[in-house]
Coordinates of C-alpha atoms and ligand atoms in Angstrom, one line a residue:
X3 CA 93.9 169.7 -4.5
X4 CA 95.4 169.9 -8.0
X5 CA 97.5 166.8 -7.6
X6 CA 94.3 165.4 -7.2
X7 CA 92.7 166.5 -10.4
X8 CA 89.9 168.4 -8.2
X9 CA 88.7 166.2 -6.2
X10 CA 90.4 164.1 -2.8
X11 CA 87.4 161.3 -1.8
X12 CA 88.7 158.1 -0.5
X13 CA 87.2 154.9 -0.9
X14 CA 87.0 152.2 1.8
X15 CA 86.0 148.9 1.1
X16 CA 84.8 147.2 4.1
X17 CA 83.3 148.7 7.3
X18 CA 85.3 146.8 10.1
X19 CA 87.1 147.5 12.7
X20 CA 90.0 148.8 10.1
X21 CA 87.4 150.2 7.9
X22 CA 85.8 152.3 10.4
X23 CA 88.4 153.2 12.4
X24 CA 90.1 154.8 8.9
X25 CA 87.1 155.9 8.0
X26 CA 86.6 158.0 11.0
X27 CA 89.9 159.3 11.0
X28 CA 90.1 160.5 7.1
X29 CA 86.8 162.5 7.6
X30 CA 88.2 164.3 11.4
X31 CA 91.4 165.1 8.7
X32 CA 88.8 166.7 6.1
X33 CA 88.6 164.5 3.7
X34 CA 85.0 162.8 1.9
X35 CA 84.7 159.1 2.4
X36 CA 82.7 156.4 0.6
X37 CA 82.7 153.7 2.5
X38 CA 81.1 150.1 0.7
X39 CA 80.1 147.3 2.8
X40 CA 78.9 144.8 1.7
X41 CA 76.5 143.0 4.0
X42 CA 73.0 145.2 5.5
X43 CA 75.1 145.9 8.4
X44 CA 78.0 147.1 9.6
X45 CA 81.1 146.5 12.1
X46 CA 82.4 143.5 10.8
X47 CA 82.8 140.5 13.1
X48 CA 83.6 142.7 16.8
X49 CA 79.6 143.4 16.6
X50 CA 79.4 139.3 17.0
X51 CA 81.4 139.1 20.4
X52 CA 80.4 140.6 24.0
X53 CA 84.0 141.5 25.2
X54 CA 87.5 141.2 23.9
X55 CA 90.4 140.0 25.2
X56 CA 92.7 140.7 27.2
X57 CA 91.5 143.5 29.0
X58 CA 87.7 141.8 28.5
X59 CA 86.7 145.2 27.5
X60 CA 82.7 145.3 26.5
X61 CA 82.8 145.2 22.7
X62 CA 79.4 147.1 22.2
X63 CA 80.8 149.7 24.2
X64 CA 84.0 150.1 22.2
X65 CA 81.9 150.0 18.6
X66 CA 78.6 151.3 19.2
X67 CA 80.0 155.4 19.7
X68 CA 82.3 154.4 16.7
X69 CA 79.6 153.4 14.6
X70 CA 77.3 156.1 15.8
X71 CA 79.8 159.0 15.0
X72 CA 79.8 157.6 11.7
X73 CA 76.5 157.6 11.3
X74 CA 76.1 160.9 11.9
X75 CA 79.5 162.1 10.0
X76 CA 78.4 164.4 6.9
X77 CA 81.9 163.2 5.4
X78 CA 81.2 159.7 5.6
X79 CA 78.9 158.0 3.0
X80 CA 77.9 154.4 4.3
X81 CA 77.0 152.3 1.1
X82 CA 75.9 149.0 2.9
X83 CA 74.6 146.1 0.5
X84 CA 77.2 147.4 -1.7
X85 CA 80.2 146.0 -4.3
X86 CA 82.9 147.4 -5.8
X87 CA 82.4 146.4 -9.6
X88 CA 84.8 148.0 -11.5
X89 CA 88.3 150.4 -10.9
X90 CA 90.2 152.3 -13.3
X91 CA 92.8 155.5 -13.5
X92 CA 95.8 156.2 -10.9
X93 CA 96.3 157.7 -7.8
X94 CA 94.7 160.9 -7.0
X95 CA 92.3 159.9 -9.9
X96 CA 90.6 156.7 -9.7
X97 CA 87.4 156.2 -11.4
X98 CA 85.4 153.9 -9.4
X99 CA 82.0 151.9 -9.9
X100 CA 80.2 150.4 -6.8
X101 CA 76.9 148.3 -7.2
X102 CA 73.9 149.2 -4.3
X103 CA 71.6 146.4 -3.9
X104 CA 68.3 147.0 -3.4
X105 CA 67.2 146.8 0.1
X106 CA 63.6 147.4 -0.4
X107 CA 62.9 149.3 2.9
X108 CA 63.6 152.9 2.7
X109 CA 66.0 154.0 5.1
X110 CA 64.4 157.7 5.6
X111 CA 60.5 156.0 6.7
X112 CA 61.7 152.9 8.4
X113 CA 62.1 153.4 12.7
X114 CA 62.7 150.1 13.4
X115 CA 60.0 149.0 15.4
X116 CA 60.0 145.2 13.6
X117 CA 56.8 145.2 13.2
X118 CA 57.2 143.2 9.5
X119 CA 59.9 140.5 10.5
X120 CA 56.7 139.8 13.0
X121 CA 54.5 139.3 10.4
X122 CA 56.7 137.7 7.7
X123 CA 55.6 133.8 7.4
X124 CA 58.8 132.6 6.1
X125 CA 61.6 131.4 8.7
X126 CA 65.1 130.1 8.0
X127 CA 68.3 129.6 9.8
X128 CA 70.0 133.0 11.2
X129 CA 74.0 132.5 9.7
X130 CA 74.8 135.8 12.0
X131 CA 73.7 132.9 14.7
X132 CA 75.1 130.4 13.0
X133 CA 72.4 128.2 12.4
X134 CA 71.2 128.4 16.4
X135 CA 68.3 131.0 15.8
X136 CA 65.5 131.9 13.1
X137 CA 65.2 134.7 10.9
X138 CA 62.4 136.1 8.5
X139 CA 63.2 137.0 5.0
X140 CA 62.5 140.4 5.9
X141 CA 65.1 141.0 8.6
X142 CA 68.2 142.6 10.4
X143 CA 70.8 140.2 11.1
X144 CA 70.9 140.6 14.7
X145 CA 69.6 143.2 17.6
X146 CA 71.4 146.2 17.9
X147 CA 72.8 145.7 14.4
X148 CA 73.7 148.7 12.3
X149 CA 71.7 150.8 10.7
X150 CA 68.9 149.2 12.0
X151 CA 66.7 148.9 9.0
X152 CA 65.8 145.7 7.9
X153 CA 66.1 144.6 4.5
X154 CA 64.6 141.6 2.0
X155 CA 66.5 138.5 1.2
X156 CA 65.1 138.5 -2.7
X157 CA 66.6 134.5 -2.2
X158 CA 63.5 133.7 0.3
X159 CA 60.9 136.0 -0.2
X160 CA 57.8 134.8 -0.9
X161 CA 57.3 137.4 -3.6
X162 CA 60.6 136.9 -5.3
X163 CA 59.2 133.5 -6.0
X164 CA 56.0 134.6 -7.7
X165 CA 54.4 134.2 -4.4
X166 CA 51.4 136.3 -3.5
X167 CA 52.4 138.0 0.0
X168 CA 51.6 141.3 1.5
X169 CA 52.2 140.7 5.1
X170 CA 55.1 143.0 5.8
X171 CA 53.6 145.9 3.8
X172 CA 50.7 145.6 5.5
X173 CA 52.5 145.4 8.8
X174 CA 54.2 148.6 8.4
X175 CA 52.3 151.7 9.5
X176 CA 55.2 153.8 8.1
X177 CA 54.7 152.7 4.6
X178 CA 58.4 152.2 4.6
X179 CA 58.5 148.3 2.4
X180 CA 59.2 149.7 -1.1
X181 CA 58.6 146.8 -3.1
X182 CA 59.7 148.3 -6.5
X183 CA 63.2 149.4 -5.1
X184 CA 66.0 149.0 -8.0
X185 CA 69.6 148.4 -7.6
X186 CA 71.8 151.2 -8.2
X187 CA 75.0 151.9 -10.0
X188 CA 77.5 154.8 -8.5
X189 CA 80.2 156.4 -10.3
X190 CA 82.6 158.1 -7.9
X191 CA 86.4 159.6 -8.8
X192 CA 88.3 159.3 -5.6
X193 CA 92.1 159.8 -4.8
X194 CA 93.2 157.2 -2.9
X195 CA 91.4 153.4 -2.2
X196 CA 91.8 151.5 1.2
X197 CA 91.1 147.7 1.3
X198 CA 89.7 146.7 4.8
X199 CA 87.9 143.3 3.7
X200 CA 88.9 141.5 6.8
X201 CA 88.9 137.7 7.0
X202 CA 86.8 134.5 6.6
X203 CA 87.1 131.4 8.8
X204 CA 87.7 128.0 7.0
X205 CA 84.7 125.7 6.2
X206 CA 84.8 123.3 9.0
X207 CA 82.6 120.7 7.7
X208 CA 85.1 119.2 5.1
X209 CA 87.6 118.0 8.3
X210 CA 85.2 115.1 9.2
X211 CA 87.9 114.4 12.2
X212 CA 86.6 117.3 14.0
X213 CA 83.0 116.0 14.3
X214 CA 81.4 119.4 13.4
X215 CA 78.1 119.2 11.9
X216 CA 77.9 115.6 12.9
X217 CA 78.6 115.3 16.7
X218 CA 75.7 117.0 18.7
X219 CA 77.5 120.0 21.1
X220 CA 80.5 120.3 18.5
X221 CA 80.6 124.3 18.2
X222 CA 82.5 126.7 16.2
X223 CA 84.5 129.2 18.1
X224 CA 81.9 132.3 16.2
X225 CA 78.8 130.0 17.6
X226 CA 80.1 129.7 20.7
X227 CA 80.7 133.9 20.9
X228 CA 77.4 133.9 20.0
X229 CA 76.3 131.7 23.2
X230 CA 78.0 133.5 25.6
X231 CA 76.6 137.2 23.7
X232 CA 73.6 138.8 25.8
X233 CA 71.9 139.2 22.2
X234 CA 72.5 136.2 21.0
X235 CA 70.2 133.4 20.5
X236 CA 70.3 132.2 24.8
X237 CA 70.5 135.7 26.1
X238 CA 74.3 134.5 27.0
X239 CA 73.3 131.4 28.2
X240 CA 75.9 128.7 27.8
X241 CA 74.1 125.6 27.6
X242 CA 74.2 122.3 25.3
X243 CA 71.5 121.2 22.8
X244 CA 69.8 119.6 25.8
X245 CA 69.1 123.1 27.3
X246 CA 71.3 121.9 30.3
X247 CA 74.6 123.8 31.3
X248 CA 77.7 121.9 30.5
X249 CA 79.6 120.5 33.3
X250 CA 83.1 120.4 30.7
X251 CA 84.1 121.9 28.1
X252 CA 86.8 121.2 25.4
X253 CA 88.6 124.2 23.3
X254 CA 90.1 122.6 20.6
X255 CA 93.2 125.2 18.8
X256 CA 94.4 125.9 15.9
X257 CA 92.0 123.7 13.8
X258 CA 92.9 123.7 10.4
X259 CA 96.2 125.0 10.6
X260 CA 97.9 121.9 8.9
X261 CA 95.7 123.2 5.7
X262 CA 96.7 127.0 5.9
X263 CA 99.9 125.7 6.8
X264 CA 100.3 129.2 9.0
X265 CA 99.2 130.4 12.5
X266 CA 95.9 132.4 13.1
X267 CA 97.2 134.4 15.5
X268 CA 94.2 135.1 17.6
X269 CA 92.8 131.5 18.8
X270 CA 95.2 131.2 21.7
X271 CA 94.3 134.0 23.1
X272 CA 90.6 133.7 22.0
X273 CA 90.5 129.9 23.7
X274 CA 91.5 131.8 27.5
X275 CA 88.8 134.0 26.7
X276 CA 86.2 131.0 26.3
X277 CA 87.7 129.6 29.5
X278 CA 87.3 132.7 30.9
X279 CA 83.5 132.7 29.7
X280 CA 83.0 129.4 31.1
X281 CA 84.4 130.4 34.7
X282 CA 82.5 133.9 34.5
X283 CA 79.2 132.1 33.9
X284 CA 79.4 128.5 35.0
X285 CA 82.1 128.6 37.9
X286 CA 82.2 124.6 38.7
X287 CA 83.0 123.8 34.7
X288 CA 85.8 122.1 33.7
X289 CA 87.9 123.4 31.0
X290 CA 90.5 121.9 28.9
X291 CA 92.0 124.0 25.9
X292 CA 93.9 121.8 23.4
X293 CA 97.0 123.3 21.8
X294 CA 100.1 122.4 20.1
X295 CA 101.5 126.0 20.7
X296 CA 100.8 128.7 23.2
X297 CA 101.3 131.8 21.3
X298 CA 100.8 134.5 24.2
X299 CA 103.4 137.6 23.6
X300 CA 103.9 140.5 25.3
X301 CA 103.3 141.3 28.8
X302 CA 99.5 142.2 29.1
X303 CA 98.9 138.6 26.9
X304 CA 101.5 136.3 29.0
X305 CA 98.8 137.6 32.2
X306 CA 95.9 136.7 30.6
X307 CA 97.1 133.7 29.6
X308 CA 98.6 133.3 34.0
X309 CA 95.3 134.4 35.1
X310 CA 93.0 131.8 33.3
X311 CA 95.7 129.0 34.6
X312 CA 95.0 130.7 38.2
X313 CA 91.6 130.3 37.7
X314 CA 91.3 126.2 36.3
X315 CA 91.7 126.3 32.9
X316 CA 93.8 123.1 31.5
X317 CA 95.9 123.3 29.0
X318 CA 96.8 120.5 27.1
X319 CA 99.4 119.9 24.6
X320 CA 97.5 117.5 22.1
X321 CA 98.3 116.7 18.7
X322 CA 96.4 114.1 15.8
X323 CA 93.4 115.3 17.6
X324 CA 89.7 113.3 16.6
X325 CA 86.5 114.3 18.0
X326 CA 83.6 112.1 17.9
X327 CA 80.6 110.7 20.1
X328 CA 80.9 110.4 23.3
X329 CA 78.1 108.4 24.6
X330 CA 77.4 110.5 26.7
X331 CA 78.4 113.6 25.7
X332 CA 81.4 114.3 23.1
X333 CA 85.3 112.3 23.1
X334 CA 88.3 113.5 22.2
X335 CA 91.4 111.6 20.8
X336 CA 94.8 113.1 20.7
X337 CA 98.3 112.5 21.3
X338 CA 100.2 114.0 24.4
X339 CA 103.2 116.1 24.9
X340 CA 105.1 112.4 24.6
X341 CA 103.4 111.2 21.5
X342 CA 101.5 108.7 23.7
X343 CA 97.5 108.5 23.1
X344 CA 95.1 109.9 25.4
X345 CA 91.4 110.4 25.6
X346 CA 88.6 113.3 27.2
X347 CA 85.4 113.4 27.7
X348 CA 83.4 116.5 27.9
X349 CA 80.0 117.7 26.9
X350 CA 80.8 120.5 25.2
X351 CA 83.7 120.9 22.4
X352 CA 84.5 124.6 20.8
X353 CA 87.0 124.4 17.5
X354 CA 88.6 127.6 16.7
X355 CA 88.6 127.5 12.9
X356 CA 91.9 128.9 11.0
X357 CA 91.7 132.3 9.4
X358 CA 91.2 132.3 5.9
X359 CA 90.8 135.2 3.6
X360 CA 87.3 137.0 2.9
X361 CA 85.1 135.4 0.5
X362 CA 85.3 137.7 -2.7
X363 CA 89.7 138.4 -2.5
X364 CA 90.4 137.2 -5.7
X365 CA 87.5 139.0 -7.6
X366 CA 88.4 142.3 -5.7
X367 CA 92.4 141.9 -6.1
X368 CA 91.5 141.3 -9.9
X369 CA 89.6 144.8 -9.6
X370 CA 91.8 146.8 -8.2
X371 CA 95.0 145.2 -10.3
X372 CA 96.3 144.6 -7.1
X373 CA 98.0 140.5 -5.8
X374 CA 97.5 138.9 -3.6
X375 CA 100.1 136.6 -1.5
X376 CA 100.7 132.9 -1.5
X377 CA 97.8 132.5 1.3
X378 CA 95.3 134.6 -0.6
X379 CA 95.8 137.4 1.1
X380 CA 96.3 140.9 0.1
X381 CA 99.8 141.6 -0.3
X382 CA 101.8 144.2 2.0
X383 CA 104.2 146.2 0.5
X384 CA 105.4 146.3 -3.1
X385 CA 105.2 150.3 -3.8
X386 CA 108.2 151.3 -1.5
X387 CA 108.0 148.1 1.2
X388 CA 105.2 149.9 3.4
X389 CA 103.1 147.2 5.4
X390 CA 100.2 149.3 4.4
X391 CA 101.0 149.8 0.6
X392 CA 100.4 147.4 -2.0
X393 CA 101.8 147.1 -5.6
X394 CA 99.7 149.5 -6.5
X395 CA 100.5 153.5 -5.9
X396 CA 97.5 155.2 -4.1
X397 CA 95.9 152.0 -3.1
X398 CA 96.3 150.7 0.4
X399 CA 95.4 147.6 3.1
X400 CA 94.9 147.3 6.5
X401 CA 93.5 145.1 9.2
X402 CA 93.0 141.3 8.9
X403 CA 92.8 141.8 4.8
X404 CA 96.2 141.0 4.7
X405 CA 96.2 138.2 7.3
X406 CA 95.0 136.9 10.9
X407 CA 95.6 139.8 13.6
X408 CA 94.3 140.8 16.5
X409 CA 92.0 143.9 17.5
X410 CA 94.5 146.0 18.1
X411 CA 96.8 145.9 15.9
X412 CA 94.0 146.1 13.2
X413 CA 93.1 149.7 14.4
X414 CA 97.1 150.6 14.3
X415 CA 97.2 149.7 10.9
X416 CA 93.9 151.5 9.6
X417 CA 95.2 154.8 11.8
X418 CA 99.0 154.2 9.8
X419 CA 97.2 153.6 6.5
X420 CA 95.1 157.2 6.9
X421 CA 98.4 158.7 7.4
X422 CA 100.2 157.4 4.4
X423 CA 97.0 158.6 2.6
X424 CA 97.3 162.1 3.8
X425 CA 100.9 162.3 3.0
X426 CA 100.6 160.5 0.4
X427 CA 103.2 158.1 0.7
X428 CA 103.2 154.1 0.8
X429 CA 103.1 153.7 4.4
X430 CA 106.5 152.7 4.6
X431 CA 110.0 154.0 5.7
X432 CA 110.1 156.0 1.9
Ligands
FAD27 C1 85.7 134.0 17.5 C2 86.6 135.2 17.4 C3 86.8 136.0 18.5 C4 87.7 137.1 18.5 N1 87.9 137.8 19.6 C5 88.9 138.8 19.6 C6 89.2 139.5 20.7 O1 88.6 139.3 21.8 N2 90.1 140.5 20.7 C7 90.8 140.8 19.5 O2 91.7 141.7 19.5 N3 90.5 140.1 18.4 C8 89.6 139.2 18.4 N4 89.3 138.5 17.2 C9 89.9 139.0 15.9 C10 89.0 140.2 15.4 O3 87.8 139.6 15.0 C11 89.7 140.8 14.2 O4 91.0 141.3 14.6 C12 89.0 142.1 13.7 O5 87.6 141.9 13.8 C13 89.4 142.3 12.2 O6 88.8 143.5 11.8 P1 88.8 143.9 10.2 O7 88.1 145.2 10.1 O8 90.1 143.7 9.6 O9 87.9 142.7 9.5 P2 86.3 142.3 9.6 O10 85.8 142.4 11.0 O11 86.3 140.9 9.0 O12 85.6 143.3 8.7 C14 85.6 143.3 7.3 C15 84.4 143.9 6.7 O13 84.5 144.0 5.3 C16 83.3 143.5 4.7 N5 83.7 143.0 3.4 C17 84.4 141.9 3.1 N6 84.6 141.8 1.7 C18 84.0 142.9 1.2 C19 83.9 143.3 -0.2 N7 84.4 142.7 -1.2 N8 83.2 144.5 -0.4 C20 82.6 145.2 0.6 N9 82.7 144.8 1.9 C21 83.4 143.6 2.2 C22 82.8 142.5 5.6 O14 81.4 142.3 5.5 C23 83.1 143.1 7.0 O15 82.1 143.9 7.5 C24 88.4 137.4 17.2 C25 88.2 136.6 16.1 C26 87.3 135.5 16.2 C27 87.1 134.6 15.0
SF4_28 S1 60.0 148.6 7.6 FE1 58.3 149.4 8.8 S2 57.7 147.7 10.1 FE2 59.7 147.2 9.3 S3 61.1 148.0 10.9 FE3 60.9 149.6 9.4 S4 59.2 150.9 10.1 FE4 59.1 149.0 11.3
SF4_29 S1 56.7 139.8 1.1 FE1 58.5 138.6 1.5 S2 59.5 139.7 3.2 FE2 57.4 140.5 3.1 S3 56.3 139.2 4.6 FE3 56.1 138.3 2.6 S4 57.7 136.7 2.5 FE4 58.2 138.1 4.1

C-alpha cells in the first residue's frame, strides 16, 4: 500500500477481450478497477461474431458470463462513452483524467424495453452492421449489446439540430431520457495503467482493385460475420443483395497486406471459418478462399484448416488479385501458383481487411508518453524487454493493441499483464 502512495486502482483502457479478461482478474486479486471504453457498449469486436474458430465455440456464450460478472463486480467501474484525456505522475501514482460523454438516458430508470428507438423518426445506417441495417438516433448498437441502455447520437438527433422532437421522452414510461444530461470529467489516482485498445481494420474503399463499395455482393470479412450472426441484420441468413442464397462464394486473404507490409495473423484461419459457415448453412455452396500464404500453426489450427479441405473448401494460391463485375454475379482476376492468369466467377466475394491499429493510437500513446512501433502500434517491451511492458514503468499492453493476434493469445497476454501488475514488474524475464 505505501509504495503506492495510498491508494492501488488500476486503469484499463479498453473493454475487450484483453480488457475484460484483466479486468476481471485484477478485481478476483483485490484490487479497484476503472475500466474506460469508449463506445456505449462493451466487448470489443468478439460481441460481433457467432462462434470462433477453431474449436467454433459460441462466442455469446464465452462473453456474455464475462461481461455479466463484471457487471455485477463492486471492484470494477465500467466508464462506457468514455476518453482518457489527460495522464501525469509515475507508477504507483498516476493522476489520471477520463472524459464521460453524456449518454442522455439514465442508466438507474432505463429497463430496456426499446420503447423510444420505436418511436424515434430518424433512421440512418447501423456501422455495428456495417451499413446492412438501420438504426434510430436514440439506440443500442446491436441486440444483446452491453449494458443495454440506449444512448443519443447528439450527431443525428433531431433536437441537437434545433429540431423540435419529443418522441422518445414521450415514449418512455420510465421517465428515463434525460435531456439535460452533461458530460462529466473524472479525476482518478491509480497505480498502474493497462492499454487494451485492440485493433481497427484498414479502410477498404481506397483499393478500388478490390471492388468494395462498388461491385454489388463485395463484403467485408466484419459484414459478412455479421450475416452469418443470429442477431444480425438476416437472423444468420447468408444471402446476396438479391435476397437469394449464393450458390459460390469467394474469400479473398490478406487484403491489404502489400500496404501494412506485415501479416494479420488471424484471416487464414478466419477464411476456413467462413467456409465453414457457408457449408454449415448452405451445404451445396462452392467455396474458393484465395491466399498467397496458409498460415495455420500448431496442431489444433493445421486440423481446422484439414477439416474445411475434407469438407470442399478450395484453396487457391492467387496473387495480383482484381475483383470486379461479373455479369452475372462478381469476377475475380488473379495470377496462379505459376504466375499464369486465371479467372472465377462467384456471386458472393468476402475480403478480409489487414489489421491496422485502433483509431485514436497516436493521441493516446501521446497521453500516456508512451511509443508506438513502426506499424503504429503500441510498442512491447522497453522497461526490462517484457512483451507486456512498454517504455514506460507501471504502464502496460496487451491484446491486439500491440498487433494482429488471435483470441487466445489476447486473453494470455491480459492474464500475464495482471501478473506483472501485481508483482509489479515489466512482464518480462526481469
Ligand atoms: C472478422 C474477424 C473474425 C475474427 N474471428 C476470430 C475467431 O474466430 N477467433 C479468434 O481467436 N480471433 C478472431 N478474430 C480476432 C479477434 O477479434 C481479436 O483477437 C480480439 O477481438 C482482440 O481483442 P482486444 O481486446 O485486444 O481488442 P478489441 O476487441 O478491438 O477491443 C478493444 C476495445 O477497446 C476500445 N477502445 C479502442 N480505443 C479506445 C480508447 N482510446 N479509449 C477507450 N476505449 C478504446 C474499443 O472500442 C474496444 O471495445 C477475428 C477478427 C476479425 C476481424
Ligand atoms: S430509455 Fe426508456 S424507453 Fe428507452 S429503453 Fe430505456 S426504459 Fe425503455
Ligand atoms: S429527440 Fe432525438 S433521439 Fe429522441 S426521438 Fe427525437 S430525434 Fe430521436
Amino acid at each position: 500500500m505505501d509504495e503506492n502512495n495510498g491508494h492501488d486502482d488500476v486503469l484499463v483502457i479498453g473493454a475487450g477481450m484483453a480488457g475484460i479478461e484483466a479486468s476481471l482478474r485484477l478485481a478476483l486479486a483485490g484490487r479497484h478497477v476503472h475500466l474506460v471504453e469508449e463506445s456505449p457498449c462493451f466487448g470489443g469486436s468478439v460481441i460481433r461474431f457467432e462462434d470462433i474458430y477453431p474449436n467454433m465455440d459460441c462466442a455469446t456464450c464465452m462473453i456474455a458470463p464475462l461481461q455479466q460478472d463484471l457487471l455485477q463486480n463492486a471492484s470494477i467501474d465500467l466508464l462506457t462513452l468514455s476518453r482518457v484525456e489527460k495522464v501525469s505522475g509515475n507508477a504507483g501514482k498516476f493522476k489520471v483524467r477520463v472524459k464521460k460523454k453524456a449518454s442522455y438516458v439514465s442508466a438507474e430508470t432505463c429497463i430496456g424495453c426499446g420503447m423510444c428507438f420505436e418511436a424515434c423518426p430518424v433512421s440512418l445506417d447501423n456501422d455495428f452492421e456495417e451499413g446492412m441495417a438501420q438504426r434510430k438516433a436514440i439506440y443500442v448498437p446491436a441486440a444483446g449489446a452491453l449494458p443495454n441502455v440506449p444512448s443519443i447520437d447528439t450527431d443525428n438527433c433531431l433536437r441537437f439540430k434545433g429540431e423540435e422532437c419529443n418522441a422518445c421522452i414521450e415514449a418512455c414510461m420510465f421517465e428515463a431520457i434525460v435531456m439535460d444530461d452533461k458530460d462529466e470529467v473524472l479525476d482518478l489516482d491509480v497505480a498502474a495503467i493497462l492499454v487494451a485498445t485492440g485493433y481497427g481494420l484498414m479502410d477498404l474503399k481506397p483499393m478500388k482493385r478490390f471492388g468494395y463499395g462498388k461491385v454489388p455482393d463485395v463484403l467485408s470479412s466484419v459484414a459478412f460475420a455479421r450475416l452469418y450472426a443470429s442477431n444480425g441484420p438476416t437472423e444468420g441468413e447468408l444471402k446476396l443483395r438479391s435476397g437469394d442464397a449464393p450458390s459460390s462464394v469467394a474469400v479473398v486473404q490478406c487484403v491489404g497486406r502489400e500496404e501494412t507490409g506485415y501479416c494479420s495473423a488471424v484471416c487464414c484461419l478466419n477464411s476456413l471459418k467462413f467456409a465453414h459457415y457457408v457449408d454449415h448453412k448452405l451445404p451445396d455452396a462452392a467455396v474458393h478462399v484465395l491466399h498467397t500464404d496458409m498460415c495455420v500453426p500448431g496442431k489444433t489450427h493445421q486440423r481446422f484448416r484439414d477439416k474445411m479441405v475434407e469438407h470442399g473448401a478450395d484453396l487457391v494460391f492467387a496473387t495480383d488479385v482484381k475483383v470486379g463485375k461479373g455479369s452475372p454475379g462478381v469476377k475475380i482476376a488473379y495470377k496462379d501458383g505459376a504466375g499464369k492468369a486465371a479467372e472465377l466467377k462467384v456471386d458472393m466475394v468476402v475480403l478480409a481487411p489487414a489489421f491496422v491499429p485502433s483509431e485514436g493510437s497516436k493521441e493516446l500513446a501521446d497521453i500516456l508518453g508512451v511509443p508506438l512501433d513502426g506499424t503504429g502500434f503500441f510498442a512491447q517491451g522497453g522497461n526490462g524487454g517484457g512483451p507486456v511492458s512498454t517504455a514506460k514503468e507501471g504502464i502496460y499492453v496487451a491484446g491486439c493493441a500491440t498487433g494482429p493476434k488471435g483470441i487466445s493469445q489476447v486473453v494470455m497476454e491480459a492474464d500475464m499483464a495482471v501478473a506483472a501488475i501485481l508483482t509489479g514488474t515489466d512482464g518480462g524475464v526481469s
